Coordinates of C-alpha atoms in Angstrom, one line a residue:
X12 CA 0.0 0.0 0.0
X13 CA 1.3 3.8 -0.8
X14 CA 4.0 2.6 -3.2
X15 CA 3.7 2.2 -6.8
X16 CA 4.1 -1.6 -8.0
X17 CA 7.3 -3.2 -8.9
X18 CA 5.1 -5.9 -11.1
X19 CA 2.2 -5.8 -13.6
X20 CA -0.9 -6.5 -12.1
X21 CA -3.3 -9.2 -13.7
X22 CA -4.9 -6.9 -16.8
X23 CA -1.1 -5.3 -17.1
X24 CA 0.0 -9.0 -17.4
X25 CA -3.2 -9.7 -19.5
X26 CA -1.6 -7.3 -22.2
X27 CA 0.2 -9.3 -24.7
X28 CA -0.5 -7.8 -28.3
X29 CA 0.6 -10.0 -30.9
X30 CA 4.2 -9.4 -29.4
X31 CA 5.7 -10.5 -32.8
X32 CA 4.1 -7.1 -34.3
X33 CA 3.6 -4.6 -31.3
X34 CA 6.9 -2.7 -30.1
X35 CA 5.7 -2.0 -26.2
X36 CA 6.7 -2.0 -22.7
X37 CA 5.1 -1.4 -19.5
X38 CA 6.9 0.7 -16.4
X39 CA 6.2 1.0 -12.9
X40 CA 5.4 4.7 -12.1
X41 CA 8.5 5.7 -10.7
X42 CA 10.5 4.5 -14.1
X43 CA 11.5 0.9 -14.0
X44 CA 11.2 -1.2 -17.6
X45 CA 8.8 -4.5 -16.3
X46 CA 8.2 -5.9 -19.2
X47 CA 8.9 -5.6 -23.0
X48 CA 7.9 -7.3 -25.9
X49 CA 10.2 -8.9 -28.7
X50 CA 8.8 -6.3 -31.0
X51 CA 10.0 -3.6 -28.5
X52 CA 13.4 -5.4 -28.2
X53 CA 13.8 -5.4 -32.0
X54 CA 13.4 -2.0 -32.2
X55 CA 15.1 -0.4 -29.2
X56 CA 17.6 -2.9 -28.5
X57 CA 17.2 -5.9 -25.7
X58 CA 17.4 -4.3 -22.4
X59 CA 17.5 -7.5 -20.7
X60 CA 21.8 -7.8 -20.4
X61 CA 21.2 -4.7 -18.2
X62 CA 20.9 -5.3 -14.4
X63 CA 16.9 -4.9 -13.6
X64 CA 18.3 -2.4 -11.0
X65 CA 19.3 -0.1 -14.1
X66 CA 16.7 -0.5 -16.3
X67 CA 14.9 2.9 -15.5
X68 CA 13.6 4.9 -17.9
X69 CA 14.2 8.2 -15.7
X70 CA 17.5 7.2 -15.3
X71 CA 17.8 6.7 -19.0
X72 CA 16.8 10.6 -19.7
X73 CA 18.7 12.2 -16.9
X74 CA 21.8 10.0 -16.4
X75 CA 23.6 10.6 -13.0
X76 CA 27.3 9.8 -12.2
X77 CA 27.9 9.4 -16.2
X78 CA 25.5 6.2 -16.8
X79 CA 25.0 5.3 -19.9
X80 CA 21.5 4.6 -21.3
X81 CA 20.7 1.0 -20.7
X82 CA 17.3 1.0 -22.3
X83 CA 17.6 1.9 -25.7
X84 CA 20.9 0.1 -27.5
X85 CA 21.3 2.8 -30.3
X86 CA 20.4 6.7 -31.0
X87 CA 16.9 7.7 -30.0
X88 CA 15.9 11.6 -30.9
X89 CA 12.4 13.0 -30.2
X90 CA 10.6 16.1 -32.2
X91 CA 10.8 18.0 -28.8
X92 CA 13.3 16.7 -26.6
X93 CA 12.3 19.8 -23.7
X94 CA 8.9 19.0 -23.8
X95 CA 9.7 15.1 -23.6
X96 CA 11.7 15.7 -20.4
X97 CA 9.3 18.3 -19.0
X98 CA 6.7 15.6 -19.1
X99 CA 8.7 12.9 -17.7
X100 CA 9.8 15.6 -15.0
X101 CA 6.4 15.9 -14.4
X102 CA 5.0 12.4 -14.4
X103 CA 7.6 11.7 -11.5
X104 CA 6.1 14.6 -9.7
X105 CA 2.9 13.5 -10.1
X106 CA 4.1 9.7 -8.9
X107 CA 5.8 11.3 -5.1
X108 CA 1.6 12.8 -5.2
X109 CA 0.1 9.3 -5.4
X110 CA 2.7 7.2 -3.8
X111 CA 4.4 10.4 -0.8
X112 CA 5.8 7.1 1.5
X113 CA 7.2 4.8 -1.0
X114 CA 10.9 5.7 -0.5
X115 CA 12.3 3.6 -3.4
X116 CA 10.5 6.4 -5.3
X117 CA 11.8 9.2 -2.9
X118 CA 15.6 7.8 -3.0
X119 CA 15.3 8.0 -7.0
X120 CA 14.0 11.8 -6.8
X121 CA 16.9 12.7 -4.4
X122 CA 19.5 10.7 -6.6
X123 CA 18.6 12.5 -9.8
X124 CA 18.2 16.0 -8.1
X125 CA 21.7 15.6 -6.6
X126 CA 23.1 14.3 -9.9
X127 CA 21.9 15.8 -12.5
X128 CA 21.4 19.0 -13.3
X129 CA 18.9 19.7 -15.7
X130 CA 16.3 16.8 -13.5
X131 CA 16.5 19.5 -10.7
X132 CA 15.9 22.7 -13.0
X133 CA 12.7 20.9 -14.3
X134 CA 11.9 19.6 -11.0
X135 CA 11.9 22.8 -9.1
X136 CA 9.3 24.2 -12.0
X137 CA 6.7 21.6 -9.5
X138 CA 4.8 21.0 -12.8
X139 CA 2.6 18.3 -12.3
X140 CA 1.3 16.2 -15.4
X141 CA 1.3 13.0 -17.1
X142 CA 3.2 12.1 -19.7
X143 CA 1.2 10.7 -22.7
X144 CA 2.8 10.8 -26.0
X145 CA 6.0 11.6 -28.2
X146 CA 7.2 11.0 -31.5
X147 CA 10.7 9.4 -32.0
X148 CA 13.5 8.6 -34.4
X149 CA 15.6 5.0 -33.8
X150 CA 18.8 5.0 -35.7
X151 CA 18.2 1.2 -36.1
X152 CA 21.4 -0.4 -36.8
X153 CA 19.8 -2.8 -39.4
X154 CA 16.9 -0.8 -40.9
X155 CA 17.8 2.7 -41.1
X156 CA 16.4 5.6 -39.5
X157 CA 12.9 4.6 -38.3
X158 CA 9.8 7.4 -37.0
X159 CA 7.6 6.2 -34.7
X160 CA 4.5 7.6 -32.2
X161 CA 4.7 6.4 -28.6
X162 CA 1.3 6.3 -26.8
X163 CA 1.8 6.4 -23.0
X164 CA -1.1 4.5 -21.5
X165 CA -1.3 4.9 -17.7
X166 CA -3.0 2.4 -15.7
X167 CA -5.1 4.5 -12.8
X168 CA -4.9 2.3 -9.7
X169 CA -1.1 1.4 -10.1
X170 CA 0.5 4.3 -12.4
X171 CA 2.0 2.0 -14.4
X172 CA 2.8 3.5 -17.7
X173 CA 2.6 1.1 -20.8
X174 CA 4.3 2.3 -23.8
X175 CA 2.9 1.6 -27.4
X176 CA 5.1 2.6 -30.6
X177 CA 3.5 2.8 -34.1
X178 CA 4.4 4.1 -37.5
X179 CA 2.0 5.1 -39.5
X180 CA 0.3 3.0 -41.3
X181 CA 1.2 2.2 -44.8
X182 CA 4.7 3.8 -44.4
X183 CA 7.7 3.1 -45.1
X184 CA 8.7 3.4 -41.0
X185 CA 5.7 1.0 -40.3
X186 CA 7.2 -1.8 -42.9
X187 CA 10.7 -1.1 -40.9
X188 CA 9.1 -1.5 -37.4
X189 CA 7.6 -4.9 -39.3
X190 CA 10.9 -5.9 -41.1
X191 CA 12.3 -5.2 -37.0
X192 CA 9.6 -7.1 -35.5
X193 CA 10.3 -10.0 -37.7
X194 CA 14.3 -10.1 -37.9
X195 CA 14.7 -9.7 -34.2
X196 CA 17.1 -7.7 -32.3
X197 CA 20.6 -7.1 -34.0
X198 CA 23.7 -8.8 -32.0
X199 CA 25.7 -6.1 -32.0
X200 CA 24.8 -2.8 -31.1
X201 CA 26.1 0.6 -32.2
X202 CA 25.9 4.4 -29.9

C-alpha cells in the first residue's frame, strides 16, 4: 500500500498484443522497464543484459554519475526533446503525489536532483502532469532511420505506464518496425 508496483498486475500481465508485431513495454510509475515485448526489443535494442536495477527509464533521460542509457541500445531523438523531459519531469512529480511514502520512489527523486542537473531545474518548475505521447526517431542499426509515435497508456490504480510505438500505417517506417519485429534484435549494437 502507498507505493507504486514493482510488477504488472493481472490486466497489465493480460496485455500481450501479438508481441511479434507490437513494439511496447510497461513501467512501474517511478520508471522501471517491467516488461517488453520482442517487437520492442527489436526495435530499441534488448534491455535484458542490463541489471533490472538499471533499467529505468528516468534514469535513461537524466543519467547521473555518467550512466549510460541501458534501455535503448542505439540513437533515439524526439521532435521536442524539452517538452519530452518536461513531461517525464512531471509524471515523476505527479508519482511522489500518489505514492508520498514509497521511498524507493523518494531515494530515486533525491539521486537525480543531486546528480543531474537539468532533472533539478525541471523539477523545481513543481509541474505536475502525465506524460502521454511523443514522437521518436531509432537509428536502427539494421533498418535505417525509423519514426515512430509512442502512446503512454497509464493504468489508474497502479500508475503504471505502458508504452505503445507505431508508425503510421502504410509507411515506409511501419514496414521497418515490421521488417524489426520479424528479424529480431541485432547482436551487435552501435551508440
Amino acid at each position: 500500500p502507498g507505493c507504486p508496483p514493482a510488477h504488472p498486475p493481472p490486466v497489465g500481465r493480460g496485455f500481450r498484443p501479438r508481441p511479434a508485431d507490437v513494439p511496447a513495454a510497461v513501467f512501474a510509475a517511478d520508471g522501471p522497464l517491467l516488461w517488453w515485448t520482442r517487437a520492442g526489443a527489436a526495435l530499441l535494442g534488448a534491455p535484458s543484459p542490463a541489471p533490472p536495477r538499471l533499467r529505468n527509464f528516468a534514469l535513461d533521460r537524466f543519467p547521473v554519475d555518467g550512466t549510460p542509457p541501458r534501455l535503448a541500445l542505439w540513437p533515439v531523438t524526439e521532435t521536442d526533446r524539452d517538452a519530452t523531459d518536461a513531461a517525464v519531469v512531471s509524471d515523476l512529480r505527479r508519482a511522489t503525489g500518489r505514492f508520498p511514502q514509497d521511498e524507493r520512489l523518494a531515494s530515486l527523486i533525491r539521486r537525480l536532483l543531486a546528480g543531474n542537473e537539468r532533472f533539478a531545474r525541471l523539477w523545481a518548475t513543481g509541474e505536475v502532469a502525465a506524460h502521454r505521447e511523443d514522437h521518436k526517431s531509432i537509428d536502427h542499426p539494421t533498418v535505417g532511420p525509423v519514426e515512430v509515435d509512442c502512446d503512454v497508456l497509464t493504468d489508474g490504480d497502479s500508475d503504471l505506464k505502458i508504452v505503445i510505438m507505431t508508425a503510421a500505417p502504410g509507411s515506409e517506417d511501419e514496414s521497418k518496425v515490421q521488417l524489426a519485429a520479424v528479424t529480431g534484435p541485432p547482436a551487435v549494437a552501435r551508440r
